[in-house]
């Protein structure tokens, strides 16, 4: 069976994790966008952590966004709260 993906194209999971069809909105600072097959939450281009937070860097892929602590600082672990 031939693959329908174009060479060099990027395709994510085919799950609809956010959006109107599943009645689920992303966390503040994130936007629901296509991942090439389904949809997931991506950090908004203009999002900045609050001033009191340390710089954020994380290699973990979190399709619904990162967990935020009590100070609203992103942590390097996934937040699945919009699913529940």
Short mmCIF file of N, CA and C in Angstrom, two decimals:
data_model
loop_
_atom_site.label_atom_id
_atom_site.label_comp_id
_atom_site.label_asym_id
_atom_site.label_seq_id
_atom_site.Cartn_x
_atom_site.Cartn_y
_atom_site.Cartn_z
N UNK A 1 0.84 -1.17 0.00
CA UNK A 1 0.00 0.00 0.00
C UNK A 1 0.89 1.24 0.00
N UNK A 2 0.68 2.14 -0.91
CA UNK A 2 1.50 3.34 -1.03
C UNK A 2 1.12 4.37 0.02
N UNK A 3 2.11 5.11 0.48
CA UNK A 3 1.88 6.19 1.44
C UNK A 3 1.36 7.42 0.71
N UNK A 4 0.39 8.11 1.32
CA UNK A 4 -0.15 9.32 0.74
C UNK A 4 0.61 10.56 1.18
N UNK A 5 1.53 10.42 2.11
CA UNK A 5 2.29 11.57 2.61
C UNK A 5 3.30 12.02 1.56
N UNK A 6 3.44 13.30 1.41
CA UNK A 6 4.42 13.84 0.48
C UNK A 6 5.81 13.73 1.09
N UNK A 7 6.82 13.50 0.30
CA UNK A 7 8.18 13.44 0.84
C UNK A 7 8.51 14.74 1.58
N UNK A 8 9.06 14.62 2.76
CA UNK A 8 9.45 15.78 3.54
C UNK A 8 8.31 16.46 4.28
N UNK A 9 7.08 15.95 4.12
CA UNK A 9 5.96 16.59 4.82
C UNK A 9 5.91 16.10 6.25
N UNK A 10 5.31 16.92 7.09
CA UNK A 10 5.20 16.55 8.50
C UNK A 10 3.74 16.31 8.82
N UNK A 11 3.47 15.19 9.44
CA UNK A 11 2.11 14.88 9.81
C UNK A 11 2.10 14.41 11.24
N UNK A 12 1.18 14.93 12.03
CA UNK A 12 1.05 14.54 13.43
C UNK A 12 0.02 13.44 13.60
N UNK A 13 -0.37 13.23 14.84
CA UNK A 13 -1.37 12.20 15.12
C UNK A 13 -2.70 12.62 14.52
N UNK A 14 -3.50 11.66 14.13
CA UNK A 14 -4.79 11.94 13.49
C UNK A 14 -5.92 12.06 14.51
N UNK A 15 -5.61 12.54 15.69
CA UNK A 15 -6.61 12.76 16.73
C UNK A 15 -7.01 14.22 16.75
N UNK A 16 -8.30 14.47 16.92
CA UNK A 16 -8.79 15.84 17.11
C UNK A 16 -8.76 16.10 18.60
N UNK A 17 -7.72 16.76 19.08
CA UNK A 17 -7.55 16.99 20.51
C UNK A 17 -8.16 18.31 20.96
N UNK A 18 -8.47 19.19 20.02
CA UNK A 18 -9.06 20.49 20.37
C UNK A 18 -9.90 20.97 19.20
N UNK A 19 -10.66 22.02 19.44
CA UNK A 19 -11.45 22.63 18.38
C UNK A 19 -12.94 22.46 18.56
N UNK A 20 -13.69 23.11 17.69
CA UNK A 20 -15.15 23.13 17.77
C UNK A 20 -15.77 21.74 17.60
N UNK A 21 -15.18 20.91 16.76
CA UNK A 21 -15.76 19.58 16.50
C UNK A 21 -15.75 18.69 17.73
N UNK A 22 -14.81 18.93 18.64
CA UNK A 22 -14.73 18.13 19.87
C UNK A 22 -15.07 18.97 21.10
N UNK A 23 -15.51 20.22 20.86
CA UNK A 23 -15.93 21.13 21.94
C UNK A 23 -14.87 21.27 23.02
N UNK A 24 -13.63 21.52 22.58
CA UNK A 24 -12.50 21.62 23.51
C UNK A 24 -11.61 22.79 23.10
N UNK A 25 -11.39 23.73 24.02
CA UNK A 25 -10.50 24.85 23.73
C UNK A 25 -9.16 24.64 24.43
N UNK A 26 -8.13 25.22 23.87
CA UNK A 26 -6.78 25.10 24.43
C UNK A 26 -6.63 26.01 25.65
N UNK A 27 -5.59 25.74 26.42
CA UNK A 27 -5.25 26.58 27.56
C UNK A 27 -4.90 27.99 27.09
N UNK A 28 -4.98 28.95 27.99
CA UNK A 28 -4.62 30.32 27.68
C UNK A 28 -3.18 30.38 27.17
N UNK A 29 -2.98 31.10 26.08
CA UNK A 29 -1.65 31.21 25.48
C UNK A 29 -1.39 30.18 24.39
N UNK A 30 -2.37 29.31 24.13
CA UNK A 30 -2.24 28.28 23.10
C UNK A 30 -3.35 28.44 22.08
N UNK A 31 -3.10 27.97 20.87
CA UNK A 31 -4.08 28.01 19.79
C UNK A 31 -4.26 26.61 19.22
N UNK A 32 -5.49 26.28 18.89
CA UNK A 32 -5.78 24.99 18.27
C UNK A 32 -5.48 25.10 16.78
N UNK A 33 -4.58 24.24 16.30
CA UNK A 33 -4.18 24.26 14.90
C UNK A 33 -4.06 22.83 14.39
N UNK A 34 -4.10 22.70 13.08
CA UNK A 34 -3.90 21.41 12.44
C UNK A 34 -2.45 20.97 12.63
N UNK A 35 -2.27 19.66 12.83
CA UNK A 35 -0.92 19.12 12.89
C UNK A 35 -0.60 18.33 11.62
N UNK A 36 -1.44 18.48 10.61
CA UNK A 36 -1.24 17.79 9.35
C UNK A 36 -2.21 16.64 9.16
N UNK A 37 -2.87 16.22 10.23
CA UNK A 37 -3.86 15.14 10.15
C UNK A 37 -4.99 15.39 11.13
N UNK A 38 -4.66 15.70 12.38
CA UNK A 38 -5.65 16.01 13.41
C UNK A 38 -5.45 17.45 13.87
N UNK A 39 -5.74 17.70 15.13
CA UNK A 39 -5.52 19.04 15.68
C UNK A 39 -4.96 18.93 17.08
N UNK A 40 -4.15 19.92 17.44
CA UNK A 40 -3.58 19.97 18.79
C UNK A 40 -3.31 21.42 19.15
N UNK A 41 -2.94 21.65 20.38
CA UNK A 41 -2.71 23.01 20.90
C UNK A 41 -1.25 23.39 20.71
N UNK A 42 -1.03 24.53 20.07
CA UNK A 42 0.31 25.06 19.86
C UNK A 42 0.44 26.38 20.60
N UNK A 43 1.61 26.62 21.18
CA UNK A 43 1.86 27.87 21.88
C UNK A 43 1.72 29.03 20.89
N UNK A 44 0.97 30.04 21.27
CA UNK A 44 0.78 31.22 20.42
C UNK A 44 2.12 31.89 20.16
N UNK A 45 2.27 32.45 18.98
CA UNK A 45 3.53 33.10 18.60
C UNK A 45 3.87 34.26 19.52
N UNK A 46 2.87 34.92 20.07
CA UNK A 46 3.11 36.09 20.92
C UNK A 46 3.03 35.76 22.41
N UNK A 47 3.01 34.48 22.77
CA UNK A 47 2.90 34.09 24.18
C UNK A 47 4.22 34.33 24.91
N UNK A 48 4.12 34.91 26.08
CA UNK A 48 5.26 35.07 26.98
C UNK A 48 4.85 34.62 28.36
N UNK A 49 5.74 33.94 29.04
CA UNK A 49 5.46 33.57 30.43
C UNK A 49 5.42 34.85 31.28
N UNK A 50 4.74 34.80 32.42
CA UNK A 50 4.76 35.96 33.31
C UNK A 50 6.20 36.34 33.67
N UNK A 51 6.40 37.61 34.00
CA UNK A 51 7.74 38.14 34.28
C UNK A 51 8.46 37.42 35.42
N UNK A 52 7.71 36.88 36.37
CA UNK A 52 8.33 36.22 37.52
C UNK A 52 8.78 34.79 37.23
N UNK A 53 8.57 34.30 36.01
CA UNK A 53 8.93 32.92 35.65
C UNK A 53 10.33 32.86 35.05
N UNK A 54 11.02 31.73 35.27
CA UNK A 54 12.33 31.55 34.63
C UNK A 54 12.14 31.29 33.13
N UNK A 55 13.17 31.48 32.33
CA UNK A 55 13.07 31.16 30.90
C UNK A 55 12.64 29.69 30.74
N UNK A 56 11.80 29.43 29.76
CA UNK A 56 11.26 28.09 29.56
C UNK A 56 11.87 27.44 28.34
N UNK A 57 12.39 26.24 28.52
CA UNK A 57 12.91 25.42 27.42
C UNK A 57 12.60 23.97 27.76
N UNK A 58 12.01 23.26 26.80
CA UNK A 58 11.61 21.87 27.05
C UNK A 58 11.55 21.14 25.72
N UNK A 59 12.12 19.95 25.66
CA UNK A 59 12.08 19.14 24.44
C UNK A 59 10.89 18.19 24.40
N UNK A 60 10.09 18.17 25.45
CA UNK A 60 8.93 17.29 25.54
C UNK A 60 7.81 17.81 24.64
N UNK A 61 7.23 16.94 23.81
CA UNK A 61 6.10 17.33 22.96
C UNK A 61 4.81 17.14 23.74
N UNK A 62 4.09 18.22 23.96
CA UNK A 62 2.82 18.18 24.70
C UNK A 62 1.70 18.68 23.80
N UNK A 63 0.89 17.78 23.23
CA UNK A 63 -0.11 18.18 22.24
C UNK A 63 -1.24 19.04 22.79
N UNK A 64 -1.36 19.16 24.10
CA UNK A 64 -2.40 20.02 24.68
C UNK A 64 -1.81 21.17 25.49
N UNK A 65 -0.51 21.30 25.49
CA UNK A 65 0.16 22.37 26.22
C UNK A 65 0.90 21.85 27.43
N UNK A 66 1.68 22.73 28.03
CA UNK A 66 2.49 22.39 29.20
C UNK A 66 1.74 22.71 30.49
N UNK A 67 2.03 21.94 31.50
CA UNK A 67 1.47 22.17 32.83
C UNK A 67 2.01 23.49 33.38
N UNK A 68 1.13 24.25 34.04
CA UNK A 68 1.55 25.51 34.67
C UNK A 68 1.42 25.38 36.18
N UNK A 69 2.43 25.87 36.88
CA UNK A 69 2.41 25.82 38.34
C UNK A 69 1.53 26.93 38.91
N UNK A 70 1.51 27.05 40.24
CA UNK A 70 0.64 28.03 40.90
C UNK A 70 1.00 29.47 40.55
N UNK A 71 2.21 29.71 40.03
CA UNK A 71 2.61 31.06 39.60
C UNK A 71 2.34 31.28 38.11
N UNK A 72 1.71 30.28 37.46
CA UNK A 72 1.39 30.31 36.03
C UNK A 72 2.63 30.17 35.15
N UNK A 73 3.69 29.57 35.70
CA UNK A 73 4.92 29.32 34.94
C UNK A 73 4.82 27.94 34.28
N UNK A 74 5.18 27.87 33.00
CA UNK A 74 5.18 26.58 32.30
C UNK A 74 6.23 25.66 32.91
N UNK A 75 5.85 24.39 33.05
CA UNK A 75 6.74 23.35 33.56
C UNK A 75 6.94 22.32 32.45
N UNK A 76 8.05 21.60 32.48
CA UNK A 76 8.34 20.63 31.44
C UNK A 76 7.61 19.31 31.72
N UNK A 77 6.29 19.38 31.73
CA UNK A 77 5.43 18.20 31.78
C UNK A 77 4.12 18.58 31.12
N UNK A 78 3.45 17.60 30.56
CA UNK A 78 2.24 17.85 29.79
C UNK A 78 1.02 18.08 30.67
N UNK A 79 0.14 18.95 30.20
CA UNK A 79 -1.12 19.24 30.88
C UNK A 79 -2.25 18.63 30.06
N UNK A 80 -2.95 17.69 30.65
CA UNK A 80 -4.08 17.05 29.97
C UNK A 80 -5.41 17.45 30.59
N UNK A 81 -5.43 18.56 31.34
CA UNK A 81 -6.63 18.95 32.08
C UNK A 81 -7.82 19.26 31.18
N UNK A 82 -7.62 19.67 29.93
CA UNK A 82 -8.77 19.97 29.08
C UNK A 82 -9.51 18.71 28.64
N UNK A 83 -8.91 17.55 28.86
CA UNK A 83 -9.58 16.29 28.50
C UNK A 83 -10.60 15.86 29.55
N UNK A 84 -10.44 16.34 30.78
CA UNK A 84 -11.28 15.85 31.86
C UNK A 84 -12.33 16.79 32.24
#
